[in-house]
Tab-separated table of C-alpha atoms and ligand atoms in Angstrom:
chain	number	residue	atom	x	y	z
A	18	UNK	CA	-14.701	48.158	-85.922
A	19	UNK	CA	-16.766	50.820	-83.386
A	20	UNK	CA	-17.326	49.661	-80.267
A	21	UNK	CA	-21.229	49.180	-80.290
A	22	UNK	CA	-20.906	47.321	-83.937
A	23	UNK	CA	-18.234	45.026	-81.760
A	24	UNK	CA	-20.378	44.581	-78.891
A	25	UNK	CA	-23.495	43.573	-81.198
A	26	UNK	CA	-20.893	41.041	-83.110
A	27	UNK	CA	-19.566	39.355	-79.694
A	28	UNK	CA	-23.401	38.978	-78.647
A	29	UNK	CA	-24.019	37.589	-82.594
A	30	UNK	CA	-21.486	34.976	-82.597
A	31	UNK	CA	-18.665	34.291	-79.402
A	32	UNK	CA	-20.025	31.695	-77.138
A	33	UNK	CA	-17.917	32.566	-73.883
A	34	UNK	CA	-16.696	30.235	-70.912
A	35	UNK	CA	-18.844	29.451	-67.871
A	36	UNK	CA	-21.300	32.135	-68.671
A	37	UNK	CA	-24.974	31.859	-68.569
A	38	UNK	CA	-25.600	33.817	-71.591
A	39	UNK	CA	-29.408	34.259	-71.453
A	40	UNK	CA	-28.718	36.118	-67.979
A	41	UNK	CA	-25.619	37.691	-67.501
A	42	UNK	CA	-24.921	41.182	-68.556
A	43	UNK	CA	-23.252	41.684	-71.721
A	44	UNK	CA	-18.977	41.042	-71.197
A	45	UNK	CA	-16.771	43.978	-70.510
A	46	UNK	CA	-14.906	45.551	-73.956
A	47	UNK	CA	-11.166	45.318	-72.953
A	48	UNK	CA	-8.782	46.874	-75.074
A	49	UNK	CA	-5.847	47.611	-73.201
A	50	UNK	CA	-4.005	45.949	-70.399
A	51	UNK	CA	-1.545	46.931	-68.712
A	52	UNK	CA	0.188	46.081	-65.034
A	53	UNK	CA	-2.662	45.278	-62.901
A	54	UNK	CA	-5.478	46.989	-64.842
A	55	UNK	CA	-7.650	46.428	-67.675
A	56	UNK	CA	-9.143	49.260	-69.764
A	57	UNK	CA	-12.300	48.903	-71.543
A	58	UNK	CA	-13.704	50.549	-74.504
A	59	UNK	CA	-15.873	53.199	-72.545
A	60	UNK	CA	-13.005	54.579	-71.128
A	61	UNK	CA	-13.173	53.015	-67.856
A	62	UNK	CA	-10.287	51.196	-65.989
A	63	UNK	CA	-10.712	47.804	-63.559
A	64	UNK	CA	-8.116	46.408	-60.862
A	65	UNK	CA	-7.585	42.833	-62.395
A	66	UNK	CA	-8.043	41.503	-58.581
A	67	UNK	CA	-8.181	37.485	-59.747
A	68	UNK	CA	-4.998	37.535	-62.577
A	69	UNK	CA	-6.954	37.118	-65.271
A	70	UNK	CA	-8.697	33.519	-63.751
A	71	UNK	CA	-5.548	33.385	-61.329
A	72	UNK	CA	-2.816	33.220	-64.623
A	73	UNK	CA	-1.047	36.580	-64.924
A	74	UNK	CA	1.100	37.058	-62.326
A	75	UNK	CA	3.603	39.397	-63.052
A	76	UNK	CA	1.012	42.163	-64.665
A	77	UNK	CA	0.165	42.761	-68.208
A	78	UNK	CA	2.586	43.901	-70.891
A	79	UNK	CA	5.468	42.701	-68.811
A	80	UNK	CA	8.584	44.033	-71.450
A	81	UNK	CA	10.983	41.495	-70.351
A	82	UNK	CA	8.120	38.766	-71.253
A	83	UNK	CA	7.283	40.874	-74.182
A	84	UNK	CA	10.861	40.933	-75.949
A	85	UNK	CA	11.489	37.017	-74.742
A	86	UNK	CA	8.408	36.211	-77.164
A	87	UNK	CA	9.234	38.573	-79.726
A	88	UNK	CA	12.761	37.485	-80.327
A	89	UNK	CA	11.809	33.853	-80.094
A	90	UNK	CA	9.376	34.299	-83.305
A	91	UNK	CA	12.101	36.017	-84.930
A	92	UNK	CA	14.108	32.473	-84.424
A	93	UNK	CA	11.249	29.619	-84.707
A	94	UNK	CA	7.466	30.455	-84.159
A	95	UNK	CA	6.243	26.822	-83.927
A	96	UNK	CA	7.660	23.324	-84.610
A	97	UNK	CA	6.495	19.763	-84.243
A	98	UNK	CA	7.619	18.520	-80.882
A	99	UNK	CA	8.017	14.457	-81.915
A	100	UNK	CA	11.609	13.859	-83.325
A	101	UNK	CA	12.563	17.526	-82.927
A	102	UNK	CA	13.793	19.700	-80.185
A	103	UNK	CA	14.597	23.236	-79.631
A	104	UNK	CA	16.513	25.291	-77.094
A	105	UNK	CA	13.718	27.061	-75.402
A	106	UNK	CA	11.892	24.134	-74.355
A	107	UNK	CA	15.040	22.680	-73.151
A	108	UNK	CA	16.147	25.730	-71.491
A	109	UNK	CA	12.882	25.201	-69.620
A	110	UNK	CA	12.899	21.805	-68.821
A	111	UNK	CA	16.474	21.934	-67.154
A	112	UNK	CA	15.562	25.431	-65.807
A	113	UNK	CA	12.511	23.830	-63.745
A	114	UNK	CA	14.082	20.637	-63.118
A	115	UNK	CA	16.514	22.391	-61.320
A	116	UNK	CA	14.548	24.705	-59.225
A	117	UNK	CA	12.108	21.531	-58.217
A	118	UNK	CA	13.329	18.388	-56.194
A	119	UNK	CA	16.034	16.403	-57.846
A	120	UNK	CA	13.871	13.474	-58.003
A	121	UNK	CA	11.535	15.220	-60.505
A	122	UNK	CA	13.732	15.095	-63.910
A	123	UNK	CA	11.253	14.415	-66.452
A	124	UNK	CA	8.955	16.871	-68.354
A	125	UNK	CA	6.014	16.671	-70.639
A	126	UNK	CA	4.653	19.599	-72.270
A	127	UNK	CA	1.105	20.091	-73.195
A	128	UNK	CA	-1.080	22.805	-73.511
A	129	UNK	CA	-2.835	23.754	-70.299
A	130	UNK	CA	-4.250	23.037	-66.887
A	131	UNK	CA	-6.614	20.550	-67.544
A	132	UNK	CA	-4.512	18.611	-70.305
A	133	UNK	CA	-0.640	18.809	-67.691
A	134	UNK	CA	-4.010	16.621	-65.509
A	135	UNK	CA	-4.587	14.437	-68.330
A	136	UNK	CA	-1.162	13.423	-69.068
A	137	UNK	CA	-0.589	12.721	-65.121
A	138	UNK	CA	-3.508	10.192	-64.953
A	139	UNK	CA	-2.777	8.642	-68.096
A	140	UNK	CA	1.298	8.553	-66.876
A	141	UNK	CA	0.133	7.074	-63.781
A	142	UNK	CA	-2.371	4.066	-65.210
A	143	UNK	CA	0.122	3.237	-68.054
A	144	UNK	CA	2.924	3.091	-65.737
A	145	UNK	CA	1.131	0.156	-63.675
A	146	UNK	CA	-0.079	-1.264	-67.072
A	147	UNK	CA	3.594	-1.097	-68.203
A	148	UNK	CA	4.649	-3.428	-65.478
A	149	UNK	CA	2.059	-6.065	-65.854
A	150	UNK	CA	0.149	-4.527	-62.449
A	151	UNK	CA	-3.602	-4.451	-61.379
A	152	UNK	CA	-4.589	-1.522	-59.825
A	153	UNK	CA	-7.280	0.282	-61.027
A	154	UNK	CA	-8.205	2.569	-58.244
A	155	UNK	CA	-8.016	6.330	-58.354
A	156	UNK	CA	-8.489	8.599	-54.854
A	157	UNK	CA	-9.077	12.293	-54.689
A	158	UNK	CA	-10.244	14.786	-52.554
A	159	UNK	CA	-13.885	16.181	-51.953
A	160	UNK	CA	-14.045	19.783	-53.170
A	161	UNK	CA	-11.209	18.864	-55.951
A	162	UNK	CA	-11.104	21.216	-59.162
A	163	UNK	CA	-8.782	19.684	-62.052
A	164	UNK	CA	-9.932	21.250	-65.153
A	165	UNK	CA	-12.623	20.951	-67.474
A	166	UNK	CA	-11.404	17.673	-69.777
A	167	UNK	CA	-13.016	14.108	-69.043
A	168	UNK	CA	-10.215	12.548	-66.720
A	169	UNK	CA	-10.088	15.660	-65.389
A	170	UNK	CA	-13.885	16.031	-64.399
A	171	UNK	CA	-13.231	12.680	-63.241
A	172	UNK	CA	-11.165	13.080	-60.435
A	173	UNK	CA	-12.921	16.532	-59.652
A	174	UNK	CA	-16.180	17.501	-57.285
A	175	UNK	CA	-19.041	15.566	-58.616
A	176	UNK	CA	-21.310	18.671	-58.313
A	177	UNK	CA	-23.916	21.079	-60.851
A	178	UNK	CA	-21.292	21.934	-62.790
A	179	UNK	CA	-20.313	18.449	-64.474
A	180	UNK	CA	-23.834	16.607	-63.556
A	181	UNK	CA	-24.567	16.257	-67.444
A	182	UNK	CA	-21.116	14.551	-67.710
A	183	UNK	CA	-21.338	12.457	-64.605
A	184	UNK	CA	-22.750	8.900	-66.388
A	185	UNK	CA	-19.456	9.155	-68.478
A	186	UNK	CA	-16.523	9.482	-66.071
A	187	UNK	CA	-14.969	6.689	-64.486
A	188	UNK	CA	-14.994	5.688	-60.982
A	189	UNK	CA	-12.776	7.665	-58.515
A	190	UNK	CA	-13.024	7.674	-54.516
A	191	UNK	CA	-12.900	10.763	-52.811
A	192	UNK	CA	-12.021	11.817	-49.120
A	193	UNK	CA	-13.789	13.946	-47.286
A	194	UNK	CA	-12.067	17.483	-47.009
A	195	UNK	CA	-9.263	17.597	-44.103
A	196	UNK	CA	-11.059	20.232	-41.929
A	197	UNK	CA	-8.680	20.560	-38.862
A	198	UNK	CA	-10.924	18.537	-36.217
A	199	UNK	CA	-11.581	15.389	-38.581
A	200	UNK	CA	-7.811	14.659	-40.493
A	201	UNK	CA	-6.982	11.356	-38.160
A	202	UNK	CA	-10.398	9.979	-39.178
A	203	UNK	CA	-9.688	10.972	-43.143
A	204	UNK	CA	-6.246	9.416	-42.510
A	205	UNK	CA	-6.951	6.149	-41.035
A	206	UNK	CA	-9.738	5.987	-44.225
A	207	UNK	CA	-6.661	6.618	-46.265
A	208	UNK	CA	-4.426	3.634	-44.595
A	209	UNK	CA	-7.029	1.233	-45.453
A	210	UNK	CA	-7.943	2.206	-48.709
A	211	UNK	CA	-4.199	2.561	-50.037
A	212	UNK	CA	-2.976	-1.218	-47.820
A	213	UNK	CA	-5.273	-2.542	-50.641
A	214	UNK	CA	-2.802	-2.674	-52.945
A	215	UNK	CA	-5.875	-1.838	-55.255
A	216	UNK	CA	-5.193	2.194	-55.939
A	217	UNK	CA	-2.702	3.855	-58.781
A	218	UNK	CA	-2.395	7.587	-57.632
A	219	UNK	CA	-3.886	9.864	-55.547
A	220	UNK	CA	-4.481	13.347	-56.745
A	221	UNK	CA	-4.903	16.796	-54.633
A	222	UNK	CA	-4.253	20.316	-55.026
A	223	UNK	CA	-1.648	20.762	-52.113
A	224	UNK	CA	-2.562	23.079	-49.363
A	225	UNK	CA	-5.576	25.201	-51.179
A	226	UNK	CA	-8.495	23.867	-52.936
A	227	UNK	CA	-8.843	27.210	-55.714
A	228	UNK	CA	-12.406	26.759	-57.393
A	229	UNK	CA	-13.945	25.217	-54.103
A	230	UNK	CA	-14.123	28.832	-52.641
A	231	UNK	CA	-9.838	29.302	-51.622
A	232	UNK	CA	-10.155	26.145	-48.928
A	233	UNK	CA	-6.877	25.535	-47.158
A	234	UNK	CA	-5.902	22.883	-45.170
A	235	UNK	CA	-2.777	21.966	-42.741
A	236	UNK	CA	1.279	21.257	-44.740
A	237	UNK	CA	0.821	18.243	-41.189
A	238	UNK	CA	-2.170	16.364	-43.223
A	239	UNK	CA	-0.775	17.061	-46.649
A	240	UNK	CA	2.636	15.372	-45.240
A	241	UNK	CA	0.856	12.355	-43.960
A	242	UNK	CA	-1.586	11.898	-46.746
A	243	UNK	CA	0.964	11.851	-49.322
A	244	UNK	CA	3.440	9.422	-47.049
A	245	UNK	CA	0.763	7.002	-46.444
A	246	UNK	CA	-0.101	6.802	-50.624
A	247	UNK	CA	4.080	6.546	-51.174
A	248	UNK	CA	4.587	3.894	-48.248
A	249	UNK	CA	1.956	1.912	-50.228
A	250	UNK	CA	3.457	2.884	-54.003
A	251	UNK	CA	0.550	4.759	-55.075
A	252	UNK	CA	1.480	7.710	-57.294
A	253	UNK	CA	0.988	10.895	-55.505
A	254	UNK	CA	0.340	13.906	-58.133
A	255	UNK	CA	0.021	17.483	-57.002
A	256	UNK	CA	-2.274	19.492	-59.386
A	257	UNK	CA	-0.221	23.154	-58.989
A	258	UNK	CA	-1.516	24.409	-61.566
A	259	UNK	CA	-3.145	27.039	-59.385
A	260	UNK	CA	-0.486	27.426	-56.766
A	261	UNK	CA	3.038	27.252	-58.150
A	262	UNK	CA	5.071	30.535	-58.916
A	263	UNK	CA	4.574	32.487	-55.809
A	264	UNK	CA	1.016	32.603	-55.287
A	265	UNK	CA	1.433	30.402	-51.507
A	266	UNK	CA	4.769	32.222	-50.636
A	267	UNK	CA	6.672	29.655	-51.851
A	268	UNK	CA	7.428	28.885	-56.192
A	269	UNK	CA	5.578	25.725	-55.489
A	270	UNK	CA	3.311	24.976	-52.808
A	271	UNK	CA	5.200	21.188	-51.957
A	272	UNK	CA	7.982	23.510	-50.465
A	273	UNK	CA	5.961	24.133	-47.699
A	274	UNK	CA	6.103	20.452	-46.913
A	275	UNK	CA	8.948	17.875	-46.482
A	276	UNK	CA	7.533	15.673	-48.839
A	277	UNK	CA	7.846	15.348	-52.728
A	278	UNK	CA	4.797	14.359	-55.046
A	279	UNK	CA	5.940	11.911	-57.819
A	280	UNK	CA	4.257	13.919	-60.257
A	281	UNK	CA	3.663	17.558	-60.349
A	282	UNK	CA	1.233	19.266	-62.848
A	283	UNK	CA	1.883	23.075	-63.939
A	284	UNK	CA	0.651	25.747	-66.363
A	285	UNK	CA	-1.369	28.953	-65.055
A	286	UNK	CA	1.178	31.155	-64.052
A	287	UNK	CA	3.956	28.752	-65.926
A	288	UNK	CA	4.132	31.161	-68.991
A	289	UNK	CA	3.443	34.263	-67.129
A	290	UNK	CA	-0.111	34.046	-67.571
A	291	UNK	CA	0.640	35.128	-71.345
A	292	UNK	CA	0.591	32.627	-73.812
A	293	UNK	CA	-1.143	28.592	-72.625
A	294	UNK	CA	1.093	26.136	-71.996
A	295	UNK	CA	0.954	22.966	-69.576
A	296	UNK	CA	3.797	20.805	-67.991
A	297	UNK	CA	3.639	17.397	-66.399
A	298	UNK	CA	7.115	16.734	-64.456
A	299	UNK	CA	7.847	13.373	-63.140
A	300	UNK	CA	10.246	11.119	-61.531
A	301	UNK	CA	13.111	8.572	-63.906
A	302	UNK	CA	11.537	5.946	-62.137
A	303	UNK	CA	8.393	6.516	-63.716
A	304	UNK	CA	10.084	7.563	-66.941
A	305	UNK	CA	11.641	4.069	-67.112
A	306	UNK	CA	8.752	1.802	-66.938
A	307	UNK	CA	7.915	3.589	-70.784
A	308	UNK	CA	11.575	1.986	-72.047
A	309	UNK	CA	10.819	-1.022	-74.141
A	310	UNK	CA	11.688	-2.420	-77.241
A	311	UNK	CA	8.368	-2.289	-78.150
A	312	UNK	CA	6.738	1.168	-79.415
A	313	UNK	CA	3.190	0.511	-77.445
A	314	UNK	CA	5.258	0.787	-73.946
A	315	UNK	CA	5.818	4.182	-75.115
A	316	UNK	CA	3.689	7.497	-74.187
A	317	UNK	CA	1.630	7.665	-76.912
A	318	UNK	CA	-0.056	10.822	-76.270
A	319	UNK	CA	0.983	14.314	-77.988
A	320	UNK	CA	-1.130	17.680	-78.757
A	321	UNK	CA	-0.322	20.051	-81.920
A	322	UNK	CA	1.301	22.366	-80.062
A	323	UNK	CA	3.078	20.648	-77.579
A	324	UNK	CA	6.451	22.274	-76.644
A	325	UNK	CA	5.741	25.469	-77.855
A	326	UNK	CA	8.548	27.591	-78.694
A	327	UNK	CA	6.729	31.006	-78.009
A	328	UNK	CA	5.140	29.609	-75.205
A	329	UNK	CA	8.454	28.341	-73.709
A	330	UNK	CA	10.759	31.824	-74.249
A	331	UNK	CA	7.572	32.857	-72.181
A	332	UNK	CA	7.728	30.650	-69.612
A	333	UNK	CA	11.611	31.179	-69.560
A	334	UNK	CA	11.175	35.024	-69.052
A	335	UNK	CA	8.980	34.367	-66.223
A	336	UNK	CA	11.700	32.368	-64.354
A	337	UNK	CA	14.002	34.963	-65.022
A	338	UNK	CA	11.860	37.229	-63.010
A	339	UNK	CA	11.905	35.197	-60.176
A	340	UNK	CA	15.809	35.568	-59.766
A	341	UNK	CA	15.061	39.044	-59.567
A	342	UNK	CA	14.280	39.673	-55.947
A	343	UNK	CA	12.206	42.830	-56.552
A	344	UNK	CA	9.505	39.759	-57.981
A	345	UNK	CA	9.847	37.958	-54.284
A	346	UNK	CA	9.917	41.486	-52.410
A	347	UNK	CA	6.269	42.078	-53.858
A	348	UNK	CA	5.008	38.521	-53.275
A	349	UNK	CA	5.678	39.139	-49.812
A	350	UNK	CA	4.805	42.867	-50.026
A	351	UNK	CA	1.002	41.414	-50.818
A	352	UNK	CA	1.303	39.133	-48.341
A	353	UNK	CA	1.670	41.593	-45.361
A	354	UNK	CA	-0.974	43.927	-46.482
A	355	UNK	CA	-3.293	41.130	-46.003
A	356	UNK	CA	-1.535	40.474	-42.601
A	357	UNK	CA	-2.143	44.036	-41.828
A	358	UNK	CA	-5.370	44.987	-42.935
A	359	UNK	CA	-7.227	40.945	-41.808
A	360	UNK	CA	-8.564	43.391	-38.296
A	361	UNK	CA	-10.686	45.732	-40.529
A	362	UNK	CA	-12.562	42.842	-41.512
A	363	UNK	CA	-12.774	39.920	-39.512
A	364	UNK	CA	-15.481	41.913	-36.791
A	365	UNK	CA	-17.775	42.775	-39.654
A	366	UNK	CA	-21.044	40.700	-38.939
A	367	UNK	CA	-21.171	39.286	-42.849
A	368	UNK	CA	-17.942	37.188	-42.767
A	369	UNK	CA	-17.627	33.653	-41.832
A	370	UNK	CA	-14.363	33.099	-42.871
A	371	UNK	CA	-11.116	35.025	-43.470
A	372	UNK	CA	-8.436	32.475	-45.200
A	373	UNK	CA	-4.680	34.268	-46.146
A	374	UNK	CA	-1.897	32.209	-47.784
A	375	UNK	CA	0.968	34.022	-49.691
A	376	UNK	CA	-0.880	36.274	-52.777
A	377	UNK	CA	-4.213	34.627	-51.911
A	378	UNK	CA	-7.192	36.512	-49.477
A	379	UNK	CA	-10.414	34.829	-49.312
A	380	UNK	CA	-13.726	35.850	-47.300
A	381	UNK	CA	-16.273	33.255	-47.348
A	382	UNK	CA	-19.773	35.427	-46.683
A	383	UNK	CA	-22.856	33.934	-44.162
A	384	UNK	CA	-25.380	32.745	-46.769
A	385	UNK	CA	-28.174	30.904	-46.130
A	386	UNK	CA	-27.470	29.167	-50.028
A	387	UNK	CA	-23.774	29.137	-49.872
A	388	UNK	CA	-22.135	27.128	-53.046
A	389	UNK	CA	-21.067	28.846	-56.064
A	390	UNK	CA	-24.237	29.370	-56.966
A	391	UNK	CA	-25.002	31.233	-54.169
A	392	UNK	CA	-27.756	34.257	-55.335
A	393	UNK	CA	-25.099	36.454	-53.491
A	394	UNK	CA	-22.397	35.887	-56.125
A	395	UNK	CA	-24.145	38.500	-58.820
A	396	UNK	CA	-24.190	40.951	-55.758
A	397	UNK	CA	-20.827	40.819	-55.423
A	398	UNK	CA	-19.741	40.810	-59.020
A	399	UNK	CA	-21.647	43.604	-59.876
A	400	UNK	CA	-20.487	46.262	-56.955
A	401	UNK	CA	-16.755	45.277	-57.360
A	402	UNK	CA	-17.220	46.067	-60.852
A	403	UNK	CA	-19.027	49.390	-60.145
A	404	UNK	CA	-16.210	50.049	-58.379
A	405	UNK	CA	-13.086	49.536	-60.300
A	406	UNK	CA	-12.660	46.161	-59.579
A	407	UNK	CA	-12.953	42.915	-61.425
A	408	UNK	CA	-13.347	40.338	-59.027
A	409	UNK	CA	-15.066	36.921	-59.616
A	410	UNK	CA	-16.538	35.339	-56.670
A	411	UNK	CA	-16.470	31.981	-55.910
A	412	UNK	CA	-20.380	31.476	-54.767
A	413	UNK	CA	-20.289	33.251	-51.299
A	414	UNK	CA	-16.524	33.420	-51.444
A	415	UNK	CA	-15.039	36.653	-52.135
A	416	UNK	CA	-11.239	36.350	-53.342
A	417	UNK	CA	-7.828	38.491	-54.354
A	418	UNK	CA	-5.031	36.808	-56.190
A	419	UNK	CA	-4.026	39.655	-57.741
A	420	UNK	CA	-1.014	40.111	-59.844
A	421	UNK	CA	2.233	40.815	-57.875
A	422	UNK	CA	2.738	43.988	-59.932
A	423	UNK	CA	-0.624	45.539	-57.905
A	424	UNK	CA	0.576	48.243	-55.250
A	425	UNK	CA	-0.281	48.947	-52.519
A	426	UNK	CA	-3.038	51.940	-53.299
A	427	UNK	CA	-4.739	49.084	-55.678
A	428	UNK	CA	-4.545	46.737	-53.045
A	429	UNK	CA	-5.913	49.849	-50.708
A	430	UNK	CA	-8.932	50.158	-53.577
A	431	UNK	CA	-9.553	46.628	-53.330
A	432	UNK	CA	-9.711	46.286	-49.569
A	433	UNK	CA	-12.304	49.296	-49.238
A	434	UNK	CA	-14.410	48.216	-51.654
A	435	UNK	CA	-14.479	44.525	-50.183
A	436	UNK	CA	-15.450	46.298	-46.681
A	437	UNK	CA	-18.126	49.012	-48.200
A	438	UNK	CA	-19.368	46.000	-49.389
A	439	UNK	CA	-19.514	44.031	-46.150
A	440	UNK	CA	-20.638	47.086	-44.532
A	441	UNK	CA	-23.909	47.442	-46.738
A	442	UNK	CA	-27.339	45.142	-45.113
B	528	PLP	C1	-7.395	26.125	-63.499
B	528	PLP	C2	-7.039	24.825	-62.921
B	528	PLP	C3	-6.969	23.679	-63.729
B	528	PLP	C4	-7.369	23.691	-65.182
B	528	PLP	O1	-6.519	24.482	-65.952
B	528	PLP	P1	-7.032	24.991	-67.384
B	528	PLP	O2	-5.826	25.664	-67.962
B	528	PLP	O3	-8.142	25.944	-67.104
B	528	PLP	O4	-7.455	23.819	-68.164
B	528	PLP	C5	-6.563	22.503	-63.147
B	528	PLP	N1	-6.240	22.438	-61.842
B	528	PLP	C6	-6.287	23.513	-61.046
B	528	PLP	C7	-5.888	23.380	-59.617
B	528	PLP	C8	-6.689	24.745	-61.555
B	528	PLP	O5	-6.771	25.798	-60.744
């Protein structure tokens, strides 16, 4: 197909994800990726400065990824996950349980973010249903982002994007986001909410809200939060779907803590950012309360391609690059350019904010209509892209979480064009 007869056929019939059609200029024509750039079809290259929406974290056409899915079709390409098993998703299963918490044994695959949510909330109200208990309240956080599915939009920001949706979800409370001067107030909310005896789970991203603009908030209120929900048995589920393998510093972001979650959600970066797959890992204690004689005590939920066996030899090549400590040696490589070059920006008269954790550098712009509609974000979109870069803004929030394979001269490109831009009226 040429490229202006594929261009005309994209515009004729792919509908593509949050984008305003009528308005936005026509997508980019990749056809090659490779390490942390993208190459489109009029010869042009782009610095892949978000992952690929925050998923491909080792860079694009990783080989050791690449043969790991290649020999696995060779073997079994796909197989129906009730009454059958195979070794790559048990390989994967014992591979994470190990590297997580010992009290997080269990794993449920499904497909991706928003669906490893799903299963969590529906683990979590079945489990109290299971054992004859009442509770029917859910808590979350302001700002929350937890995918795009209806429990999931639930327990998310009630803002623009979902407002259509909003008569249909069911009822969650929220608490305000911990800024530093106001987390004893949002904590003593939380005692008396959760001494009800009234709520199920409570569900957060730990440390850094991603879609609300890169917020972070203190490992001291995390700690406390999630105590205070476990002193009173509510189920504590961290959504790290965003932040686990490496992006905070740490695989998962609940090592920066000394608390566990009982549930833990993954996918993102689970596979590599190469092939969708989602993972819901839990505690035997909540595993038990499915044991019956009875099949309707059971988990009765399942997707068509649950357990994936492409998906897993994926996600098992990915863990084998985190034993390699060249994979570490770059996280942390990232991280101290940030450290290093955080001066040349922070006294430019634009920024509000600077926010820095592990992989993840986030400048939220003064603008008078902040909010990810902000009439800034198009600004920004549009020079990064002029200039080699394909960078998504978050509203007024500019953002890298770039793949750790991106050295240090594309992390160089990045950073001048982020301050050219900050430097223009
Ligand atoms: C992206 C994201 C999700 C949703 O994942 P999808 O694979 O896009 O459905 C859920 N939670 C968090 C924290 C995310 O960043």
């Amino acid at each position: 197909m040429d490229v202006s007869n594929w261009k005309n056929k994209d515009a004729a019939h792919v509908w593509h994800p949050f984008t305003q059609v009528k308005t936005e200029a026509p997508p980019l024509q990749v056809v090659k990726a490779e390490g942390s750039l993208l190459f489109t079809a009029d010869g042009r290259s782009y610095i892949d400065c978000n992952s690929s929406w925050w998923v491909n974290i080792h860079g694009h056409g990783n080989a050791h990824i690449g043969k790991a899915i290649s020999e696995q079709f060779q073997r079994i390409d796909q197989v129906i996950f009730a009454g059958v098993t195979h070794q790559p998703a048990v390989e994967l299963a014992t591979r994470l349980t190990r590297l997580l918490h010992p009290s997080l044994q269990k794993v449920f695959f499904s497909d991706n973010g928003s669906t490893a949510v799903e299963v969590a909330l529906k683990m979590a109200m079945q489990y109290f249903h299971n054992r004859g208990e009442n509770r029917t309240k859910i808590m979350a956080l302001n700002g929350a982002y937890h995918g795009d599915t209806f429990g999931a939009m639930s327990v998310g920001e009630r803002d623009m994007f979902n407002r259509p949706f909003e008569p249909f979800f069911f009822e969650v409370n929220y608490l305000p986001f911990p800024e530093a001067d106001k987390e004893a107030e949002i904590l003593e909310k939380a005692a008396h909410a959760f001494a009800t005896g009234a709520y199920l789970c409570l569900i957060l991203e730990p440390l850094i809200q991603g879609s609300a603009g890169m917020r972070i908030y203190s490992v001291d209120f995390l700690e406390k939060l999630t105590r205070l929900a476990q002193e009173n048995e509510v189920l504590v589920i961290y959504d790290e779907v965003m932040t686990a393998f490496g992006r905070t510093g740490k695989l998962f972001a609940y090592e920066h803590t000394e608390v566990v979650p009982d549930m833990i959600c993954l996918s993102k970066g689970l596979t590599g950012g190469v092939l969708p797959m989602g993972l819901t890992v839990t505690t035997n204690a909540i595993f038990e309360a499915f044991l019956d004689d009875s099949r309707v005590k059971a988990f009765l939920h399942g997707h068509s391609f649950t357990g994936n066996p492409l998906a897993c030899a994926a996600a098992n090549a990915s863990l084998d690059l985190f034993q390699n400590s060249e994979t570490w040696q770059s996280i942390e490589r990232i991280s101290t350019f940030y450290q290093s070059n955080y001066k040349r920006i922070s006294t430019l008269n634009r920024v509000q904010e600077i926010r820095h954790l592990g992989t993840i550098f986030a400048v939220e712009l003064k603008a008078e209509d902040g909010g990810y509609f902000a009439g800034v974000r198009d600004e920004i979109y549009h020079y990064f892209l002029e200039n080699g870069c394909l960078m998504r803004p978050l509203g007024n929030v500019l953002y890298f979480n770039p793949p750790y394979s991106t050295t240090d001269s594309q992390l160089e490109t990045m950073f001048r064009t982020l301050i050219a831009f900050l430097e223009r009226n």
